[in-house]
Amino acid sequence: MSLGKKRVAIIGLGTAGSMAAWRLASRGAEVVGYEQFGTGHDRSAHGGESRIFRTAYFEDPDYVPLLRTAKAMWRQLEDETGADLLKLAGNLMLGDNTTEMANVSASIEKFGIDAALVPLNEARNRWPNHPFHEEDVVVLDREGGYVRPELAVLNASLRAKSLGAQLRTYTPVDGIETKNDGVWVSADGQSERYDHVVVTAGPWAAKLLPELAGLVDVRKAVSAWFVGKERRAFDPGNFPCFIRTAPEEFYGLPAMDGNGLKLGLSGKVNRPVADPDALDRTVPLDEVRAFRELVAESFPSLHPDPVRVNAYMEGYTPDGHGILGRLGGNQRLTVVAGLSGHGFKLAPALGDIAADYALNGTSDKTIPLLNPDRFVTAPTSTANP
């Protein structure tokens, strides 16, 4: 190690960890990344081919500056790797006069987002294969689209490696211990000292940091893919991403590379996962039927039986916002966890903020909604992200 160069371990090279490795390596840190699976694997929260990117935000308008930072960093990662990761094909927000739709309006007004309220008749003409309701409020976010998660994680990891990071794949971490001289990470029968550790272990975070056990609820998430009856009807140029909040919650992403329209049912099939090491990745028939019923009722232009179903895991906090920063006042430990189903679009910005904490002890890029200290007063609200 060079004199003065900070040695940082990253535990988990998925959504945030791959990005933290890239950002830290680009700043000259000595980076060692631990990953229990392979690079760009599909075993955790970033599986599933695509993730929605949106700027007019349901969850809270305060995310918008962070989202714009993330967009710029997605473009930077594309420039550095030559990969196509973010496509701004548009995103529809659908619902009635809900809190979520109010947040969308506030986001647009406060930050001048390139978005528009689309009259219902116009929406039906522009997107005839979309299931609109008479009471719908329809907002088109032109700064929205989708990200390719596995490709993004893979390219961020490889870019970090090209900048000097060590990536120790198929190497589970057994423990973390903070001592006077640094933080010690135990893995593969050995213990090594680091100046700082960034924990980005996704659904496994609470196994490494027991203090997260009451804050991060791991749930099984299921997606399904459906083929259109008409060729190209659900391609990105004809059918934008969408999220519906009412009368029931579900979301979708356009067909990419001929793989079919992707649908997700928000909450209906997201069951608790007691142990992330024992996730049942099979999708039972009652969950398949829930998707089939949705398609039969709302998407007559799709064949109602899915051509593919996929199960993965996500961590949710009590208030539906992620955790990013120091945990319990430990100055040698940064955690990114509990992204609550809407974290991937933010991944490069989250990784950059984690790098700030590791190298500088603080960051002026984060937002209070992600501060771990907010749970000191033990909020009891139920998340509905």
XYZ file of C-alpha atoms in Angstrom:
385
model
C 0.000 0.000 0.000
C 1.284 3.444 -0.919
C 1.886 5.898 1.932
C -1.280 7.919 2.491
C -3.478 5.768 0.265
C -6.614 4.670 2.104
C -7.385 0.948 2.114
C -11.114 0.302 1.792
C -13.034 -2.973 1.770
C -16.428 -3.241 0.084
C -18.634 -6.123 1.149
C -21.089 -6.992 -1.596
C -20.495 -5.975 -5.221
C -24.103 -5.579 -6.313
C -26.290 -2.493 -6.702
C -24.323 -0.029 -4.564
C -21.130 -2.003 -3.954
C -20.085 -2.224 -7.600
C -20.594 1.524 -7.925
C -18.704 2.275 -4.702
C -15.808 0.160 -5.990
C -15.761 2.165 -9.238
C -15.934 5.528 -7.497
C -13.328 4.684 -4.847
C -10.904 3.187 -7.381
C -11.304 6.249 -9.589
C -10.203 8.413 -6.641
C -7.075 6.408 -6.034
C -8.120 4.346 -3.000
C -6.796 0.843 -2.517
C -10.032 -1.107 -2.977
C -10.757 -4.728 -2.141
C -14.259 -5.908 -3.006
C -15.751 -9.072 -1.520
C -18.606 -10.850 -3.316
C -20.090 -14.191 -2.314
C -21.291 -14.883 -5.883
C -19.942 -13.926 -9.304
C -19.628 -10.521 -10.934
C -23.021 -9.246 -12.129
C -24.875 -12.221 -10.613
C -28.686 -12.470 -10.426
C -28.977 -13.769 -6.852
C -29.896 -10.536 -5.115
C -31.775 -7.266 -5.594
C -30.390 -6.287 -9.007
C -31.645 -9.307 -10.964
C -34.358 -9.073 -13.577
C -33.008 -7.486 -16.792
C -34.346 -3.934 -16.311
C -35.152 -1.273 -13.708
C -37.229 1.875 -14.127
C -35.406 5.199 -14.069
C -37.670 8.122 -13.156
C -37.102 11.711 -12.125
C -40.623 12.942 -11.265
C -40.634 10.985 -8.038
C -43.473 9.258 -6.181
C -41.557 8.802 -2.938
C -40.445 12.387 -2.228
C -39.420 15.417 -4.320
C -36.179 15.696 -2.307
C -34.776 12.784 -4.334
C -34.714 14.776 -7.576
C -31.214 16.347 -7.207
C -29.825 12.921 -6.322
C -31.586 11.388 -9.323
C -30.072 13.963 -11.649
C -26.639 13.273 -10.183
C -27.250 9.573 -10.780
C -28.253 10.222 -14.400
C -25.034 12.139 -15.052
C -23.027 9.324 -13.470
C -24.834 6.666 -15.519
C -23.687 8.578 -18.589
C -20.160 8.787 -17.192
C -20.068 5.022 -16.616
C -21.307 4.474 -20.176
C -18.568 6.754 -21.507
C -15.874 4.950 -19.518
C -17.015 1.431 -20.452
C -18.716 1.753 -23.840
C -21.802 -0.021 -22.460
C -25.425 0.993 -23.118
C -26.955 1.122 -19.652
C -29.552 3.919 -19.421
C -32.236 4.553 -22.048
C -34.524 7.541 -21.527
C -37.546 6.087 -23.307
C -40.026 7.870 -21.021
C -41.960 6.810 -17.946
C -45.681 7.126 -17.207
C -46.967 7.800 -13.692
C -50.576 6.723 -13.321
C -53.066 7.127 -10.495
C -55.681 9.397 -9.008
C -55.257 12.161 -6.436
C -52.923 10.162 -4.200
C -49.994 11.350 -2.097
C -47.696 9.709 -4.634
C -49.146 11.723 -7.510
C -48.910 14.882 -5.402
C -45.197 14.168 -4.936
C -44.837 13.771 -8.695
C -46.429 17.188 -9.260
C -44.255 18.760 -6.558
C -41.125 17.241 -8.136
C -41.987 18.707 -11.530
C -42.848 22.148 -10.195
C -39.904 22.490 -7.814
C -37.160 21.228 -10.126
C -38.441 22.003 -13.616
C -38.508 18.368 -14.724
C -39.244 17.768 -18.396
C -42.639 16.179 -17.805
C -46.224 16.780 -18.859
C -49.766 16.032 -17.758
C -51.292 14.060 -20.632
C -55.073 14.292 -21.199
C -56.727 10.902 -21.025
C -57.962 10.895 -24.630
C -54.495 11.792 -25.878
C -52.898 9.089 -23.711
C -55.245 6.474 -25.154
C -54.392 7.544 -28.707
C -50.638 7.612 -28.094
C -50.434 4.325 -26.174
C -53.404 2.194 -27.301
C -52.091 -0.959 -25.636
C -52.015 0.643 -22.204
C -54.875 0.059 -19.715
C -56.072 3.539 -18.771
C -59.000 4.183 -16.398
C -61.498 7.029 -16.504
C -60.242 8.472 -13.223
C -56.556 8.309 -14.203
C -54.147 11.188 -13.844
C -51.457 10.535 -16.483
C -48.014 12.153 -16.243
C -45.261 11.508 -18.787
C -41.747 11.917 -17.364
C -39.533 12.496 -20.388
C -36.467 12.266 -18.124
C -37.485 8.692 -17.265
C -36.723 5.349 -18.852
C -34.892 2.205 -17.816
C -31.498 0.887 -16.696
C -29.957 -2.537 -17.409
C -29.017 -3.735 -13.878
C -26.867 -6.813 -14.437
C -24.935 -5.081 -17.215
C -24.520 -2.007 -15.017
C -23.149 -3.987 -12.075
C -20.837 -5.970 -14.334
C -19.471 -2.888 -16.094
C -19.000 -0.894 -12.884
C -17.127 -3.842 -11.358
C -14.914 -4.306 -14.404
C -14.211 -0.588 -14.568
C -13.188 -0.629 -10.899
C -10.891 -3.573 -11.630
C -9.308 -1.748 -14.556
C -8.580 1.131 -12.155
C -6.773 -1.180 -9.739
C -9.484 -2.627 -7.481
C -9.207 -6.231 -6.343
C -12.468 -8.149 -6.783
C -12.628 -11.285 -4.667
C -15.620 -13.119 -6.088
C -17.071 -16.301 -4.579
C -15.665 -15.132 -1.248
C -18.290 -14.797 1.501
C -17.404 -12.550 4.433
C -17.685 -14.182 7.854
C -17.386 -11.118 10.069
C -16.362 -7.499 10.605
C -14.591 -6.233 13.722
C -13.591 -2.648 14.469
C -10.382 -2.290 16.484
C -8.135 0.604 17.450
C -5.934 0.128 14.390
C -8.736 -0.266 11.815
C -11.485 -2.596 10.685
C -10.775 -6.283 10.290
C -12.659 -8.345 7.718
C -12.732 -12.131 8.031
C -13.201 -14.158 4.859
C -11.956 -17.428 3.422
C -10.181 -18.355 6.659
C -8.191 -15.115 6.861
C -8.579 -11.736 8.533
C -7.331 -8.501 6.936
C -7.109 -4.924 8.181
C -8.676 -1.948 6.388
C -8.919 1.747 7.115
C -12.606 1.703 6.254
C -15.313 -0.805 5.323
C -18.359 -0.144 3.138
C -21.138 -2.683 3.696
C -23.325 -3.033 0.618
C -24.526 -6.568 1.224
C -28.156 -6.110 0.183
C -30.485 -8.692 1.770
C -27.530 -10.096 3.728
C -26.676 -6.772 5.433
C -28.350 -7.685 8.729
C -26.353 -10.924 8.898
C -23.149 -8.881 8.980
C -24.556 -5.983 11.036
C -27.084 -7.290 13.596
C -28.188 -3.725 14.425
C -29.917 -3.685 11.029
C -32.092 -6.687 11.892
C -35.004 -4.542 13.064
C -34.599 -1.993 10.284
C -34.306 -4.006 7.074
C -37.140 -6.368 6.189
C -36.182 -8.747 3.372
C -38.927 -9.578 0.898
C -39.188 -11.815 -2.122
C -39.985 -9.896 -5.304
C -41.393 -11.526 -8.437
C -41.413 -10.292 -12.026
C -43.056 -11.868 -15.078
C -42.579 -11.382 -18.824
C -45.332 -11.525 -21.454
C -45.241 -11.569 -25.248
C -47.432 -9.239 -27.291
C -49.874 -10.558 -29.860
C -48.720 -7.898 -32.307
C -45.050 -7.655 -33.255
C -43.204 -4.684 -31.670
C -46.336 -3.331 -29.964
C -44.554 -3.325 -26.595
C -41.093 -2.255 -27.766
C -39.589 0.833 -26.038
C -40.481 3.128 -28.926
C -44.165 2.212 -28.675
C -44.719 1.489 -24.993
C -42.973 3.469 -22.206
C -42.192 2.287 -18.700
C -45.009 2.910 -16.235
C -45.959 2.775 -12.568
C -49.584 2.672 -11.434
C -50.604 3.597 -7.873
C -54.392 3.189 -8.079
C -56.814 1.454 -8.137
C -54.170 -1.265 -7.679
C -50.392 -1.009 -7.696
C -48.299 -2.513 -10.460
C -45.559 -1.463 -12.858
C -44.136 -2.438 -16.203
C -41.161 -2.052 -18.523
C -41.168 -2.369 -22.310
C -40.038 -5.441 -24.184
C -36.295 -5.380 -24.792
C -34.408 -7.602 -27.209
C -37.601 -9.546 -27.916
C -37.890 -10.760 -24.311
C -41.429 -9.520 -23.666
C -43.131 -6.877 -21.538
C -41.996 -7.078 -17.910
C -44.619 -6.663 -15.164
C -44.357 -6.446 -11.383
C -47.126 -6.464 -8.777
C -46.222 -4.000 -6.015
C -46.751 -5.759 -2.706
C -49.231 -8.408 -3.837
C -46.655 -11.190 -4.272
C -43.755 -9.740 -2.250
C -43.560 -12.214 0.601
C -41.218 -12.035 3.627
C -37.889 -13.860 3.411
C -36.745 -15.221 6.771
C -33.258 -16.167 5.574
C -31.684 -14.722 2.395
C -29.520 -17.831 2.132
C -32.688 -19.926 1.799
C -34.712 -17.913 -0.718
C -37.185 -20.126 -2.558
C -36.711 -18.897 -6.107
C -39.605 -20.947 -7.445
C -42.794 -19.019 -8.181
C -45.912 -20.847 -6.951
C -49.002 -21.113 -9.127
C -51.047 -18.642 -7.077
C -48.489 -15.934 -7.856
C -48.440 -16.871 -11.544
C -52.253 -16.694 -11.535
C -52.135 -13.192 -10.033
C -50.058 -12.036 -12.997
C -52.260 -13.928 -15.449
C -55.396 -12.287 -14.060
C -53.828 -8.842 -14.340
C -52.895 -9.424 -17.974
C -56.275 -10.914 -18.871
C -58.085 -7.913 -17.348
C -55.780 -5.068 -18.361
C -53.601 -6.089 -21.318
C -55.699 -7.840 -23.975
C -52.868 -7.287 -26.470
C -50.611 -9.648 -24.513
C -50.699 -13.427 -24.446
C -51.913 -14.064 -20.862
C -49.423 -16.764 -19.902
C -45.937 -15.560 -18.931
C -42.979 -16.788 -20.938
C -40.704 -16.239 -17.933
C -40.977 -15.567 -14.209
C -38.158 -14.501 -11.918
C -37.748 -14.178 -8.146
C -35.192 -12.082 -6.317
C -34.931 -10.206 -2.976
C -35.130 -6.624 -1.771
C -34.633 -5.006 1.641
C -37.268 -2.564 2.958
C -37.012 -0.106 5.849
C -39.952 0.959 8.067
C -40.381 4.276 6.237
C -39.600 3.084 2.701
C -36.357 5.060 2.338
C -32.865 3.574 2.201
C -30.053 3.717 4.739
C -26.812 5.415 3.701
C -24.058 6.650 5.984
C -22.472 5.925 9.341
C -24.158 3.289 11.442
C -24.135 3.701 15.209
C -21.475 6.400 15.088
C -18.767 4.024 13.843
C -16.392 6.287 11.910
C -14.756 3.363 10.122
C -17.959 1.833 8.760
C -20.343 3.022 6.032
C -23.520 1.137 5.184
C -25.859 1.221 2.208
C -28.909 -0.960 2.838
C -32.697 -1.210 2.754
C -33.180 0.610 -0.547
C -36.865 -0.352 -0.375
C -37.522 -1.282 -3.977
C -36.498 2.017 -5.569
C -32.726 2.151 -5.183
C -31.191 0.852 -8.391
C -31.758 4.003 -10.432
C -29.747 5.850 -7.765
C -26.927 3.292 -7.653
C -23.982 5.336 -9.009
C -24.884 8.319 -6.826
C -25.186 6.062 -3.773
C -21.802 4.518 -4.538
C -20.248 7.953 -4.920
C -21.688 9.107 -1.580
C -20.387 5.942 0.077
C -16.959 6.775 -1.369
C -17.244 10.261 0.154
C -17.881 8.778 3.593
C -15.034 6.287 3.251
C -12.476 8.889 2.185
C -13.680 12.113 3.800
C -15.873 11.061 6.713
C -18.899 12.924 5.357
C -20.728 13.828 2.131
C -22.574 16.916 0.967
C -24.336 14.932 -1.779
C -26.688 12.843 0.349
C -30.207 13.701 1.545
C -31.713 13.540 5.076
C -34.218 10.884 3.971
C -31.330 8.371 3.831
C -29.694 9.280 7.157
C -29.350 6.198 9.431
C -29.724 8.441 12.510
C -33.424 8.923 11.760
C -34.089 5.481 13.237
C -32.671 6.405 16.627
C -36.183 7.472 17.603
C -37.535 4.149 16.335
C -40.222 5.148 13.807
C -43.072 2.673 13.611
C -44.739 3.568 10.292
C -45.268 0.773 7.786
C -43.491 1.108 4.464
C -45.570 1.181 1.307
C -42.968 2.144 -1.316
